[in-house]
mmCIF file of C-alpha atoms in Angstrom:
data_model
loop_
_atom_site.group_PDB
_atom_site.id
_atom_site.type_symbol
_atom_site.label_atom_id
_atom_site.label_comp_id
_atom_site.label_asym_id
_atom_site.label_seq_id
_atom_site.Cartn_x
_atom_site.Cartn_y
_atom_site.Cartn_z
ATOM 1 C CA MET A 1 110.151 -1.899 -26.704
ATOM 2 C CA ALA A 2 108.729 1.407 -27.266
ATOM 3 C CA ARG A 3 105.678 1.580 -29.702
ATOM 4 C CA LEU A 4 104.866 4.636 -31.886
ATOM 5 C CA ILE A 5 101.292 4.101 -33.612
ATOM 6 C CA LEU A 6 100.199 6.644 -36.067
ATOM 7 C CA VAL A 7 96.322 6.563 -36.184
ATOM 8 C CA CYS A 8 95.108 7.949 -39.922
ATOM 9 C CA GLY A 9 91.695 7.552 -41.799
ATOM 10 C CA PRO A 10 89.433 9.867 -43.660
ATOM 11 C CA THR A 11 87.231 12.615 -41.599
ATOM 12 C CA GLY A 12 84.760 11.054 -39.158
ATOM 13 C CA VAL A 13 85.965 7.696 -39.342
ATOM 14 C CA GLY A 14 86.403 7.098 -35.305
ATOM 15 C CA LYS A 15 90.500 7.964 -34.886
ATOM 16 C CA THR A 16 90.178 9.850 -31.654
ATOM 17 C CA THR A 17 87.523 7.233 -30.056
ATOM 18 C CA TYR A 18 90.129 4.449 -31.466
ATOM 19 C CA SER A 19 92.864 6.058 -30.521
ATOM 20 C CA VAL A 20 91.639 6.513 -26.648
ATOM 21 C CA ALA A 21 90.638 2.694 -26.161
ATOM 22 C CA LEU A 22 93.874 2.343 -28.122
ATOM 23 C CA ALA A 23 96.086 4.328 -25.439
ATOM 24 C CA LYS A 24 94.442 2.603 -22.734
ATOM 25 C CA ASP A 25 95.011 -0.912 -23.648
ATOM 26 C CA ALA A 26 98.544 -0.186 -24.904
ATOM 27 C CA LYS A 27 99.409 2.168 -22.124
ATOM 28 C CA ALA A 28 100.251 5.106 -23.684
ATOM 29 C CA ILE A 29 100.392 8.495 -24.391
ATOM 30 C CA ARG A 30 98.067 10.054 -26.878
ATOM 31 C CA PHE A 31 98.305 12.932 -28.769
ATOM 32 C CA SER A 32 95.376 14.081 -30.651
ATOM 33 C CA ILE A 33 96.011 17.420 -33.423
ATOM 34 C CA ASP A 34 92.366 18.622 -33.081
ATOM 35 C CA PRO A 35 92.259 19.672 -29.326
ATOM 36 C CA TRP A 36 95.879 21.318 -29.846
ATOM 37 C CA MET A 37 94.566 23.088 -33.248
ATOM 38 C CA GLN A 38 91.496 24.597 -30.782
ATOM 39 C CA THR A 39 93.511 25.458 -27.992
ATOM 40 C CA LEU A 40 96.109 27.223 -29.806
ATOM 41 C CA PHE A 41 94.548 28.572 -33.271
ATOM 42 C CA ALA A 42 90.821 28.601 -33.215
ATOM 43 C CA ASP A 43 90.139 31.897 -32.067
ATOM 44 C CA ASP A 44 92.696 33.241 -34.625
ATOM 45 C CA MET A 45 91.149 31.560 -37.966
ATOM 46 C CA THR A 46 88.871 34.034 -39.322
ATOM 47 C CA GLU A 47 88.247 31.539 -42.795
ATOM 48 C CA LEU A 48 88.772 27.942 -44.189
ATOM 49 C CA ASP A 49 92.083 28.652 -45.004
ATOM 50 C CA TYR A 50 94.114 25.685 -45.954
ATOM 51 C CA SER A 51 97.569 26.960 -45.712
ATOM 52 C CA TRP A 52 97.184 29.182 -43.213
ATOM 53 C CA MET A 53 95.794 25.638 -41.324
ATOM 54 C CA ILE A 54 98.612 23.213 -42.536
ATOM 55 C CA GLU A 55 101.270 25.623 -41.409
ATOM 56 C CA ARG A 56 99.784 26.100 -37.969
ATOM 57 C CA VAL A 57 98.901 21.647 -37.851
ATOM 58 C CA ASN A 58 103.088 21.319 -38.513
ATOM 59 C CA ARG A 59 103.803 23.945 -35.916
ATOM 60 C CA CYS A 60 102.113 20.997 -33.751
ATOM 61 C CA TYR A 61 103.361 18.311 -35.393
ATOM 62 C CA GLU A 62 106.711 19.506 -34.164
ATOM 63 C CA GLN A 63 106.046 20.296 -30.916
ATOM 64 C CA ILE A 64 104.143 16.810 -30.218
ATOM 65 C CA TRP A 65 107.022 15.085 -31.785
ATOM 66 C CA LYS A 66 109.581 16.480 -29.658
ATOM 67 C CA VAL A 67 107.593 15.565 -26.388
ATOM 68 C CA SER A 68 106.721 11.976 -28.087
ATOM 69 C CA GLU A 69 110.854 11.314 -28.482
ATOM 70 C CA GLN A 70 111.222 11.594 -25.253
ATOM 71 C CA ILE A 71 108.126 9.231 -23.967
ATOM 72 C CA LEU A 72 109.849 6.813 -26.959
ATOM 73 C CA ALA A 73 113.474 6.899 -25.624
ATOM 74 C CA ILE A 74 112.705 6.042 -22.087
ATOM 75 C CA ASP A 75 110.597 2.835 -23.675
ATOM 76 C CA GLY A 76 107.323 4.626 -23.637
ATOM 77 C CA ASN A 77 104.489 3.692 -25.976
ATOM 78 C CA VAL A 78 102.931 6.486 -27.681
ATOM 79 C CA ILE A 79 100.024 6.724 -29.779
ATOM 80 C CA LEU A 80 99.644 9.871 -32.776
ATOM 81 C CA ASP A 81 95.976 10.691 -33.528
ATOM 82 C CA LEU A 82 97.101 13.605 -36.038
ATOM 83 C CA GLY A 83 95.096 13.061 -38.988
ATOM 84 C CA PHE A 84 97.709 12.014 -40.983
ATOM 85 C CA THR A 85 95.711 12.772 -44.056
ATOM 86 C CA THR A 86 98.921 12.197 -46.572
ATOM 87 C CA LYS A 87 101.897 9.875 -46.864
ATOM 88 C CA ALA A 88 104.403 11.719 -46.791
ATOM 89 C CA GLN A 89 102.625 12.991 -43.198
ATOM 90 C CA ARG A 90 102.808 9.470 -42.009
ATOM 91 C CA ASN A 91 106.292 8.771 -43.357
ATOM 92 C CA LEU A 92 107.677 11.892 -41.784
ATOM 93 C CA PHE A 93 106.974 10.298 -38.507
ATOM 94 C CA SER A 94 107.952 6.108 -39.629
ATOM 95 C CA GLN A 95 110.921 7.538 -40.693
ATOM 96 C CA ARG A 96 111.417 9.929 -37.092
ATOM 97 C CA ALA A 97 110.656 6.913 -35.102
ATOM 98 C CA ALA A 98 113.204 4.197 -37.182
ATOM 99 C CA LYS A 99 115.937 6.689 -36.333
ATOM 100 C CA LEU A 100 114.973 5.478 -32.851
ATOM 101 C CA GLY A 101 115.121 2.023 -33.940
ATOM 102 C CA ILE A 102 111.233 1.533 -34.007
ATOM 103 C CA ASP A 103 109.119 0.862 -36.178
ATOM 104 C CA ALA A 104 106.203 3.164 -36.580
ATOM 105 C CA GLU A 105 103.070 0.764 -36.943
ATOM 106 C CA VAL A 106 100.131 2.621 -38.920
ATOM 107 C CA HIS A 107 96.235 1.903 -38.009
ATOM 108 C CA TYR A 108 94.351 2.655 -40.959
ATOM 109 C CA LEU A 109 90.531 3.538 -39.890
ATOM 110 C CA ASP A 110 88.234 2.804 -42.830
ATOM 111 C CA ALA A 111 84.302 3.326 -42.997
ATOM 112 C CA PRO A 112 81.791 4.328 -45.704
ATOM 113 C CA THR A 113 81.337 7.871 -46.743
ATOM 114 C CA ASP A 114 77.215 8.164 -45.248
ATOM 115 C CA ILE A 115 78.264 5.966 -41.693
ATOM 116 C CA ARG A 116 81.285 8.862 -41.253
ATOM 117 C CA ARG A 117 79.087 11.515 -42.341
ATOM 118 C CA LYS A 118 76.625 10.427 -39.447
ATOM 119 C CA ARG A 119 79.256 10.413 -36.920
ATOM 120 C CA VAL A 120 79.804 13.868 -37.820
ATOM 121 C CA GLU A 121 76.778 15.239 -37.526
ATOM 122 C CA LYS A 122 76.296 13.623 -34.074
ATOM 123 C CA ARG A 123 79.673 14.113 -32.973
ATOM 124 C CA ASN A 124 78.389 17.879 -33.727
ATOM 125 C CA ALA A 125 75.489 17.634 -32.030
ATOM 126 C CA GLU A 126 76.639 16.189 -29.028
ATOM 127 C CA LYS A 127 79.992 17.832 -28.294
ATOM 128 C CA ASP A 128 81.157 15.203 -26.831
ATOM 129 C CA PRO A 129 84.044 16.421 -25.090
ATOM 130 C CA ASP A 130 86.488 13.149 -25.257
ATOM 131 C CA VAL A 131 85.731 13.665 -29.121
ATOM 132 C CA TYR A 132 84.895 17.045 -29.643
ATOM 133 C CA ALA A 133 87.225 19.744 -30.484
ATOM 134 C CA PHE A 134 85.191 21.927 -33.131
ATOM 135 C CA GLU A 135 82.585 21.615 -35.225
ATOM 136 C CA VAL A 136 83.121 19.963 -38.615
ATOM 137 C CA THR A 137 80.821 21.556 -41.073
ATOM 138 C CA GLU A 138 79.641 19.867 -44.314
ATOM 139 C CA MET A 139 81.981 22.347 -46.114
ATOM 140 C CA MET A 140 84.960 21.427 -43.950
ATOM 141 C CA PHE A 141 84.129 17.456 -44.394
ATOM 142 C CA ASP A 142 83.974 17.502 -48.537
ATOM 143 C CA PHE A 143 86.878 19.775 -48.244
ATOM 144 C CA MET A 144 88.889 17.474 -46.940
ATOM 145 C CA GLU A 145 87.548 13.763 -48.428
ATOM 146 C CA PRO A 146 89.580 14.094 -51.567
ATOM 147 C CA ARG A 147 92.750 14.845 -49.807
ATOM 148 C CA PHE A 148 93.057 11.903 -48.006
ATOM 149 C CA GLU A 149 95.773 9.689 -49.378
ATOM 150 C CA ILE A 150 94.748 5.719 -48.292
ATOM 151 C CA PRO A 151 98.121 3.831 -46.526
ATOM 152 C CA ASP A 152 99.702 1.803 -49.237
ATOM 153 C CA GLU A 153 100.608 -1.777 -48.438
ATOM 154 C CA ASP A 154 104.535 -0.967 -47.603
ATOM 155 C CA GLU A 155 102.907 1.416 -45.252
ATOM 156 C CA LEU A 156 101.112 -1.251 -43.823
ATOM 157 C CA LYS A 157 103.251 -3.874 -42.989
ATOM 158 C CA ASN A 158 103.901 -3.179 -39.176
ATOM 159 C CA GLY A 159 100.405 -1.526 -38.404
ATOM 160 C CA CYS A 160 96.623 -2.647 -39.836
ATOM 161 C CA ILE A 161 93.326 -1.463 -41.567
ATOM 162 C CA VAL A 162 90.589 -1.525 -38.909
ATOM 163 C CA ASP A 163 87.311 -1.839 -40.390
ATOM 164 C CA ASN A 164 85.360 0.605 -38.023
ATOM 165 C CA THR A 165 81.678 0.709 -39.666
#
């Protein structure tokens, strides 16, 4: 049976690193939002405008879902490393999966803020192409920090909490 895994957590928690490893273990196709945004829209972004960015993130979500749906329909496994900052975003994909008869798994990664900040600094410095799509500035980190909504018990019923310290 096909699996849809939604990987979520705050900035710098290690979502992409986790997703890369999980994709190998689960024999899954992985979609990560950062390279899509970097490739398609980075050259067009002149300032940090949340509404401009989210509108384009949502465009990517739609295209990623269209491909994911095809993979799931042939019993393939899909991992979505799309940030999933809000419960509404996670619910949208969980509901789409339910229409296909699939119980989405939410994997919530957690780590303290100070550890996450150090990881972002390291990623920015190393620019490892497996996990680096663009520089995350301190301003961006601080901007996103209060926007992440921790999954509740209901969201995690088919998933898990990963202590990623």
